[in-house]
PDB file of C-alpha atoms in Angstrom:
ATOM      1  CA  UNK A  14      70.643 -20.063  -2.843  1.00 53.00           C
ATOM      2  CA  UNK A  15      70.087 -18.281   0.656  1.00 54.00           C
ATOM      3  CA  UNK A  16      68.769 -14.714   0.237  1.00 53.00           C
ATOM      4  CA  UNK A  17      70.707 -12.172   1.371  1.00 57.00           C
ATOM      5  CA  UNK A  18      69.453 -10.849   5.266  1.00 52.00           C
ATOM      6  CA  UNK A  19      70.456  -7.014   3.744  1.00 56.00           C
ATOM      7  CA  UNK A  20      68.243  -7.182   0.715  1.00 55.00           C
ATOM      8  CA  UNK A  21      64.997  -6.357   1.635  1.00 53.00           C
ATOM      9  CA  UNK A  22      62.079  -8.826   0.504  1.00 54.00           C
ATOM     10  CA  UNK A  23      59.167  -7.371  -1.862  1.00 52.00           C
ATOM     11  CA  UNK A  24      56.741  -9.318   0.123  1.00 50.00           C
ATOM     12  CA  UNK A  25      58.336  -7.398   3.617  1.00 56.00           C
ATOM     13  CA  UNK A  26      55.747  -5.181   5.318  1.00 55.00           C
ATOM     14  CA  UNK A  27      56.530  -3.102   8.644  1.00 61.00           C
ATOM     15  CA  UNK A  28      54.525  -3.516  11.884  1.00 57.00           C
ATOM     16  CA  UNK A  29      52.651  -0.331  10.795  1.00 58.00           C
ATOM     17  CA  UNK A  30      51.785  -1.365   7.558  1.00 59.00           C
ATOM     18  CA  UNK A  31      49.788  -4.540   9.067  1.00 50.00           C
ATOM     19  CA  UNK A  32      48.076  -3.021  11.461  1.00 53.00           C
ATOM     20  CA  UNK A  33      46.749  -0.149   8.621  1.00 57.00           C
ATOM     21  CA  UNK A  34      45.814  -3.033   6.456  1.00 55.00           C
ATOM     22  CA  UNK A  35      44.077  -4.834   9.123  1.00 54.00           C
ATOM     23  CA  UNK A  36      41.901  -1.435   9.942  1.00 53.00           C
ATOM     24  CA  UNK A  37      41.164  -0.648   6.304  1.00 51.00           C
ATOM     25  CA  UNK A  38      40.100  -4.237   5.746  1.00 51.00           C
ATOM     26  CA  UNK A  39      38.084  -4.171   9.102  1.00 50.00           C
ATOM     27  CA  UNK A  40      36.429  -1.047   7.995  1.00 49.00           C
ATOM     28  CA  UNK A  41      34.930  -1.998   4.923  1.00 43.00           C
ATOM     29  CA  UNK A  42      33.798  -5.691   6.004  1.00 48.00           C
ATOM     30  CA  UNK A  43      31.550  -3.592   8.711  1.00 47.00           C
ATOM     31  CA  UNK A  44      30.244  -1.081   6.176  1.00 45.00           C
ATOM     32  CA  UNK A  45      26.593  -2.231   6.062  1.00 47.00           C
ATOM     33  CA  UNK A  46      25.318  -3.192   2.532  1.00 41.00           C
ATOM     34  CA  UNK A  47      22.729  -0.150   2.399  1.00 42.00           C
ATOM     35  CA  UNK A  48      25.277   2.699   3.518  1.00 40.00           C
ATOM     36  CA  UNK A  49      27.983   1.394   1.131  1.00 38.00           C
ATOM     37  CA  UNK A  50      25.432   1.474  -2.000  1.00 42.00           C
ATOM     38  CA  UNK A  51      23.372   4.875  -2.860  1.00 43.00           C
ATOM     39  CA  UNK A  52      19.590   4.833  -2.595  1.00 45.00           C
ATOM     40  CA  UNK A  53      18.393   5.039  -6.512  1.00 42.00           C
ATOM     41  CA  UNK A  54      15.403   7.632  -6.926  1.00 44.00           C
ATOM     42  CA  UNK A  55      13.255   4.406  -6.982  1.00 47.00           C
ATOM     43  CA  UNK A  56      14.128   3.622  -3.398  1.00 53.00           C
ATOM     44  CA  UNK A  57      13.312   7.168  -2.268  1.00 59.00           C
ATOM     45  CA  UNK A  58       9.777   7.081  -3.578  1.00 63.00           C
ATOM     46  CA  UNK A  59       9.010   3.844  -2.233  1.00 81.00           C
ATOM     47  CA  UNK A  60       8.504   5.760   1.210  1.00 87.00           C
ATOM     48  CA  UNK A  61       5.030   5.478   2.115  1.00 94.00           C
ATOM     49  CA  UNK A  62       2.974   8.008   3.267  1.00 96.00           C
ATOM     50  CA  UNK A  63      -1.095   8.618   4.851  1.00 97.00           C
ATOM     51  CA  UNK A  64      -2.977  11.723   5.083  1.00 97.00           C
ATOM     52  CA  UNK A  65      -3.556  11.860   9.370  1.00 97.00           C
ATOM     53  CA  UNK A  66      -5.887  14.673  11.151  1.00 98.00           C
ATOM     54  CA  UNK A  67      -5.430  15.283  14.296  1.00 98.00           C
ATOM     55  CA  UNK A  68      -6.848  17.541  16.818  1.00 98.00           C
ATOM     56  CA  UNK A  69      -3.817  18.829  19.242  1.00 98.00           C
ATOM     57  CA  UNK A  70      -4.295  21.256  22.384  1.00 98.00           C
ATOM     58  CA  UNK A  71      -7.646  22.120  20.784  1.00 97.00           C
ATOM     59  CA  UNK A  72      -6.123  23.236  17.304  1.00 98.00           C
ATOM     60  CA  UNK A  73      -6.953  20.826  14.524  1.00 98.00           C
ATOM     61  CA  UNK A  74      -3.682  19.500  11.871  1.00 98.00           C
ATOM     62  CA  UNK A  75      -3.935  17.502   8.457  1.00 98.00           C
ATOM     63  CA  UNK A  76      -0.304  16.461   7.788  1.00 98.00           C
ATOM     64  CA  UNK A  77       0.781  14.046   5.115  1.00 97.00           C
ATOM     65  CA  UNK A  78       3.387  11.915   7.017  1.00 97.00           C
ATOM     66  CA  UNK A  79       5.711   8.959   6.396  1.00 97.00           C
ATOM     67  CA  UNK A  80       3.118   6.005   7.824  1.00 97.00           C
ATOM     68  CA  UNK A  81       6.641   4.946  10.387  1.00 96.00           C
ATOM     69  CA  UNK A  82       6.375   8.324  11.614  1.00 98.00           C
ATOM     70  CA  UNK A  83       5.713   8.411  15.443  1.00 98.00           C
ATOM     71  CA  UNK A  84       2.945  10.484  17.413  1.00 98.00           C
ATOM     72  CA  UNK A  85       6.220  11.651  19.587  1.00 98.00           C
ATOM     73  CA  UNK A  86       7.941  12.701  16.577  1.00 98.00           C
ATOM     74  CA  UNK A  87       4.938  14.349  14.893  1.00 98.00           C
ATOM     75  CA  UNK A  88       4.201  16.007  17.562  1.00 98.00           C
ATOM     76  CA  UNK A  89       7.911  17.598  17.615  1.00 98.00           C
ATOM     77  CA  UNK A  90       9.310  17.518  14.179  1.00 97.00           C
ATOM     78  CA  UNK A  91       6.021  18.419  12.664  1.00 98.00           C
ATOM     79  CA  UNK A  92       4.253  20.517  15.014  1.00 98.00           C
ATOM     80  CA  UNK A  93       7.266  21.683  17.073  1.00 98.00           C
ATOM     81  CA  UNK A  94       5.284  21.060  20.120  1.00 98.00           C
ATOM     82  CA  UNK A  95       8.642  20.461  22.006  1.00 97.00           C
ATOM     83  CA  UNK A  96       7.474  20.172  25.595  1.00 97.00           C
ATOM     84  CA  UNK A  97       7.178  16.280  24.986  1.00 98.00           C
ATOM     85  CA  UNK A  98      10.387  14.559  25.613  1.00 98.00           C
ATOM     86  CA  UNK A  99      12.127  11.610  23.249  1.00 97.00           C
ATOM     87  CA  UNK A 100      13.870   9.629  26.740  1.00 96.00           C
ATOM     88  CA  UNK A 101      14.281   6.045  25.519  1.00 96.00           C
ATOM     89  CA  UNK A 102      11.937   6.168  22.824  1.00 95.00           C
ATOM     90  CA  UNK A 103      11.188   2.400  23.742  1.00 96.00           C
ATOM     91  CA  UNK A 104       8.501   3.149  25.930  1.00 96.00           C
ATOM     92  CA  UNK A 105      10.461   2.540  29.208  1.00 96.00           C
ATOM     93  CA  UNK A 106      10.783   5.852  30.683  1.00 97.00           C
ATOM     94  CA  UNK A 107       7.851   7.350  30.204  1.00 98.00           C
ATOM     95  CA  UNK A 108       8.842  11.166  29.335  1.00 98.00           C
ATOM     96  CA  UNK A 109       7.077  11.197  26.340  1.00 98.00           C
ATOM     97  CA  UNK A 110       3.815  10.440  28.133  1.00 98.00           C
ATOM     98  CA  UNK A 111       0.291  12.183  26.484  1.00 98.00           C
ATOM     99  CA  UNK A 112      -3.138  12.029  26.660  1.00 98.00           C
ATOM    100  CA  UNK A 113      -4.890  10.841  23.785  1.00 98.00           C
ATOM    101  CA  UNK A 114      -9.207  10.631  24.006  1.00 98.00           C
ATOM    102  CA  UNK A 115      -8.778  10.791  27.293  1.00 96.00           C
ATOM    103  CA  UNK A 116      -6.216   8.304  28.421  1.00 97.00           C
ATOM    104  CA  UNK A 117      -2.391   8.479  28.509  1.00 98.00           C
ATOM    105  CA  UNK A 118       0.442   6.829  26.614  1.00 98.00           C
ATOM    106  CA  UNK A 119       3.889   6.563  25.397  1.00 98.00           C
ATOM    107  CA  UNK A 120       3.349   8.962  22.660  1.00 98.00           C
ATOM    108  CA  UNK A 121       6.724   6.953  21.317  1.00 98.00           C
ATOM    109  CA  UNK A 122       5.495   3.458  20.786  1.00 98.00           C
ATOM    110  CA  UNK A 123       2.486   4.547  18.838  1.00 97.00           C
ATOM    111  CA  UNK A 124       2.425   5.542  15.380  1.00 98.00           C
ATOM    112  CA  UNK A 125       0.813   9.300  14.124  1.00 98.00           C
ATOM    113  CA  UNK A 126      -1.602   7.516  11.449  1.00 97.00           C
ATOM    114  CA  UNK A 127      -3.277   5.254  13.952  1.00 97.00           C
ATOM    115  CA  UNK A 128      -4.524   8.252  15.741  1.00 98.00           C
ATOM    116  CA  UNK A 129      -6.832   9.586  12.902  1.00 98.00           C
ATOM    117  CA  UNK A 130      -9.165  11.951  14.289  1.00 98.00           C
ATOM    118  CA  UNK A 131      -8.050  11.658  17.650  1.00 98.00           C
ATOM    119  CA  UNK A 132      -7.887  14.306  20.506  1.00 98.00           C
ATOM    120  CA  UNK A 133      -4.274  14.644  21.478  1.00 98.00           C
ATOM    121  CA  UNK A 134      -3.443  16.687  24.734  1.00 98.00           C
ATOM    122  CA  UNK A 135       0.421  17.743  25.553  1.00 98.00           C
ATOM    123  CA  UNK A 136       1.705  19.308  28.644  1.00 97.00           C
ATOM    124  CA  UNK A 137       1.182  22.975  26.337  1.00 97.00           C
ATOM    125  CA  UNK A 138      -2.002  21.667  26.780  1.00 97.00           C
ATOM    126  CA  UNK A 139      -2.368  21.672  30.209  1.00 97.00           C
ATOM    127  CA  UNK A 140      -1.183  24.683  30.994  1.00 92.00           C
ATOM    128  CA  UNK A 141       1.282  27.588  30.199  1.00 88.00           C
ATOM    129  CA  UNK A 142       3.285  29.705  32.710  1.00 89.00           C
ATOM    130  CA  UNK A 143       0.764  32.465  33.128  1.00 91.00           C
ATOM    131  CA  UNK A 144      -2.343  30.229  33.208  1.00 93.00           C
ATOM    132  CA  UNK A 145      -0.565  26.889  35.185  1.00 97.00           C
ATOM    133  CA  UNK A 146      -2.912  23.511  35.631  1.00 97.00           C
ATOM    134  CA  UNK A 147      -3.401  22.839  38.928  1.00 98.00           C
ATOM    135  CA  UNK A 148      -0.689  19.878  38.440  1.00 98.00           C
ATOM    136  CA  UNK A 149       1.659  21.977  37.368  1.00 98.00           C
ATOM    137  CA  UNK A 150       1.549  24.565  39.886  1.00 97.00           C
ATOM    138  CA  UNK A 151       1.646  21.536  42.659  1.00 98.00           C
ATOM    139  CA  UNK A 152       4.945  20.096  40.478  1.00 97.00           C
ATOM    140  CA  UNK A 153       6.631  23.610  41.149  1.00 96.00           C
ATOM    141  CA  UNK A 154       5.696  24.182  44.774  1.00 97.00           C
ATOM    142  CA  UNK A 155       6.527  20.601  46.084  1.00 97.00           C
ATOM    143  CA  UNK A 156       9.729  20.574  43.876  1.00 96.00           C
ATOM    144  CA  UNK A 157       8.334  18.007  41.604  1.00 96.00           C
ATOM    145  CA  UNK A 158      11.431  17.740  39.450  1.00 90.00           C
ATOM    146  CA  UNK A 159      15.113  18.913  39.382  1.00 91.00           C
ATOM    147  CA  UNK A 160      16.014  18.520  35.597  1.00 95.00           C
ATOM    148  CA  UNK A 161      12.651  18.888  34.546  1.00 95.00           C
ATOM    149  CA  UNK A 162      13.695  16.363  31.520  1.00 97.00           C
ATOM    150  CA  UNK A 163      11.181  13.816  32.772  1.00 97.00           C
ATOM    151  CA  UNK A 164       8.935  16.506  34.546  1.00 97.00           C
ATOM    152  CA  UNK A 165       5.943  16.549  31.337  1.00 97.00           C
ATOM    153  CA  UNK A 166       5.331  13.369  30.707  1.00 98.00           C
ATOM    154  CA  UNK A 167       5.061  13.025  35.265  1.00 98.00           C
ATOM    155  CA  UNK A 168       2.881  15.415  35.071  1.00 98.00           C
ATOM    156  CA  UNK A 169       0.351  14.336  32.355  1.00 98.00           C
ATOM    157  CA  UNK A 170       0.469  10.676  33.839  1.00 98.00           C
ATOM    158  CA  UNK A 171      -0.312  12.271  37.215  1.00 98.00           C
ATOM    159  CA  UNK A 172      -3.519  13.722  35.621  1.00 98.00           C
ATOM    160  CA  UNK A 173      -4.085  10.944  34.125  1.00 98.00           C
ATOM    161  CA  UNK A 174      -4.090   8.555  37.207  1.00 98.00           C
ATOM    162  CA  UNK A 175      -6.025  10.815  39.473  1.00 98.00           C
ATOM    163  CA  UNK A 176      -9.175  10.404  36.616  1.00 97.00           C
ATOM    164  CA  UNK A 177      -8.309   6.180  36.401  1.00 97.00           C
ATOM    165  CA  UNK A 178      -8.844   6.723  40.050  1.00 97.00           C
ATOM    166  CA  UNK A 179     -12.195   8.461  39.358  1.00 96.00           C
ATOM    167  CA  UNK A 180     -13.318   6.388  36.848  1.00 96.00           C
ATOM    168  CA  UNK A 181     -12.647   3.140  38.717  1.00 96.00           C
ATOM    169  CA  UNK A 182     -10.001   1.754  36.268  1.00 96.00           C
ATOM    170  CA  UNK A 183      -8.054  -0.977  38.886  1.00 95.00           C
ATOM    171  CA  UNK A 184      -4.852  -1.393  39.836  1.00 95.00           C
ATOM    172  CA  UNK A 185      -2.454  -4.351  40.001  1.00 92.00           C
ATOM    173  CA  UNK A 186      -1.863  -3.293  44.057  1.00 94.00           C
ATOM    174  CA  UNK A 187      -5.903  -3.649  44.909  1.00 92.00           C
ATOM    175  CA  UNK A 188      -7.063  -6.251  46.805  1.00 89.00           C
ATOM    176  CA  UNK A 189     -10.463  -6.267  45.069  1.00 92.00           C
ATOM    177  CA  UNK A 190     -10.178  -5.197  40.995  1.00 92.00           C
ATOM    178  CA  UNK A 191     -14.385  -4.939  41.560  1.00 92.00           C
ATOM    179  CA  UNK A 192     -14.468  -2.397  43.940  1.00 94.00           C
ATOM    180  CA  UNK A 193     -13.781   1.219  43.753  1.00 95.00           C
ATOM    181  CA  UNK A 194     -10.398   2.273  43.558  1.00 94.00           C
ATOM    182  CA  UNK A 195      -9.191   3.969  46.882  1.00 93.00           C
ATOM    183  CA  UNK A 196      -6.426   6.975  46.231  1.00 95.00           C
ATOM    184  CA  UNK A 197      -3.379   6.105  48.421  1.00 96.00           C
ATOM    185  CA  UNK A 198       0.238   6.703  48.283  1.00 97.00           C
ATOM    186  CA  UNK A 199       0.815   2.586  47.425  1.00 96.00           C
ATOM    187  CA  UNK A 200      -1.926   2.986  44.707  1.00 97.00           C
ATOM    188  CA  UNK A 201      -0.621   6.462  43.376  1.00 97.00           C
ATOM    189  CA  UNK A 202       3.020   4.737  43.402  1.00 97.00           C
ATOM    190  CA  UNK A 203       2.046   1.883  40.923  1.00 97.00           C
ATOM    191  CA  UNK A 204       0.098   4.181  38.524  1.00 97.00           C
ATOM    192  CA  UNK A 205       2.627   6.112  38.531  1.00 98.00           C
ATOM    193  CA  UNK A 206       5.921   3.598  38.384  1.00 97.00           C
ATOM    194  CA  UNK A 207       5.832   3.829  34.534  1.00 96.00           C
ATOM    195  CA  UNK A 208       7.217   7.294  34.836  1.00 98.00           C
ATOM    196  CA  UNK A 209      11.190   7.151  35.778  1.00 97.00           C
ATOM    197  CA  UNK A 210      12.706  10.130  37.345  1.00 97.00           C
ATOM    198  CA  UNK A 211      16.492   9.729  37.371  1.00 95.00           C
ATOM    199  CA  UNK A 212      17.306  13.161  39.575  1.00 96.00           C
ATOM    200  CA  UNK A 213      15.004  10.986  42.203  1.00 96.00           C
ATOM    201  CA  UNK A 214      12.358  13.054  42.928  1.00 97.00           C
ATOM    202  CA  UNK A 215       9.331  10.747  43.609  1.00 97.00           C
ATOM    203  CA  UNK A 216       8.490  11.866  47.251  1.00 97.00           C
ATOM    204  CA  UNK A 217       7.941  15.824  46.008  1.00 97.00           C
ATOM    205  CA  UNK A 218       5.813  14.017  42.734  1.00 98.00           C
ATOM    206  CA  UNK A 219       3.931  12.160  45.490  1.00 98.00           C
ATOM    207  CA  UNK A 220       3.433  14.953  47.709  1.00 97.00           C
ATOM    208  CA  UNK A 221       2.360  17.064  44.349  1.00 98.00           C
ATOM    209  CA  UNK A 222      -0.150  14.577  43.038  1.00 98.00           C
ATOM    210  CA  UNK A 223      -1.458  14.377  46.656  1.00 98.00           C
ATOM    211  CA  UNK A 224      -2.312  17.594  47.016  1.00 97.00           C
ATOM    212  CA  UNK A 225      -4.490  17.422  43.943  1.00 98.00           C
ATOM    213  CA  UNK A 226      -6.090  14.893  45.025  1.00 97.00           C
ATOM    214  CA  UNK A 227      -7.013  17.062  48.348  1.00 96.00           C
ATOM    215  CA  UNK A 228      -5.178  14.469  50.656  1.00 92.00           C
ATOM    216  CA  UNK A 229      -2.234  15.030  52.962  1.00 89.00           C
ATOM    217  CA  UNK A 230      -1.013  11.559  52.235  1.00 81.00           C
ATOM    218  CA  UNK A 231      -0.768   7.858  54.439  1.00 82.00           C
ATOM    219  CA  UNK A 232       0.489   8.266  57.590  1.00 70.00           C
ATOM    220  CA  UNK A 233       3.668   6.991  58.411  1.00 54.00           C
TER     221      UNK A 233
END
């Protein structure tokens, strides 16, 4: 018996209809397992958490703290000290840079309990508007940054290198890693190419850091 062309078929489906099947099926085979299924109250106290002191821009914290949680996000979601900046947060960028004891570091790649008891310096730290560290005040008259995104974590790593310097830490550029470290612009470049400034301002951070340093830079 040959079905009549007029009758329409129960199995028909427009054009439209296919292509809002295809997107409804599409959507739920990339709905990841966890999203698609509610957290029980069992799975929200598994988080686990550490009692962390920490001694910030002079001021001492306690904080109980999910043991994932960041230094970069403690120090911003916890003690709103916002002048640190979340760029990549995969330690590539640098803008998150601190001091810790001493000696800087992504604040992003480490986590807040491993720095129990530590001495944590931000750029509030270093200076505020009315009182400026010398670093600062060089950033703003050398037009160290444009944005200004990048601009705290630059200048706590320029701190920081100028005391490496002092201290004698080496340098992959040095021809000798015994001797004393010599401050140069090549040398001040590679301590510093950890820090990325996308506006491009590394000639006014150079001239900046210089000027701390009490040197007019290398001579062309």
């Amino acid at each position: 018996m040959t079905p009549n062309p007029e009758t329409p078929s129960p199995w028909a489906m427009s054009r439209r209809g296919v292509m809002a099947s295809s997107a409804a099926t599409a959507a739920v085979a990339s709905t990841p397992i966890a999203a698609a299924a509610p957290r029980t109250d069992a799975a929200k106290g598994s988080v686990p958490t550490a009692s962390t002191k920490l001694t910030v821009n002079g001021k001492q914290h306690s904080l109980t703290l999910d043991t994932r949680t960041t230094l970069l996000d403690t120090l911003r979601e916890h003690l709103h000290l916002t002048g640190t900046k979340k760029g990549c947060d995969h330690g590539q960028c640098g803008a998150c840079t601190v001091i810790v004891n001493g000696e800087r570091i992504n604040s992003c790649l480490s986590l807040a309990v491993q720095h129990d008891g530590d001495e944590v310096t931000t750029i509030e730290g270093l200076g505020m508007p009315d009182h400026l560290h010398p670093m600062q005040a060089a950033f703003v008259k050398h037009d160290g940054f444009q944005c200004g995104y990048c601009t705290p974590g630059q200048i706590c790593s320029a701190v920081s290198v100028l005391e490496e310097i002092k201290r004698g830490i080496p340098s992959h550029v040095q021809g000798d890693v015994a001797a004393q470290p010599a401050i140069s612009d090549t040398e001040i470049r590679e301590r510093m190419s950890g820090n990325i400034c996308r506006c491009g301002a590394y000639a006014n951070i150079l001239e900046a850091i210089n000027e701390v340093a009490g040197r007019s830079g290398d001579k062309a």
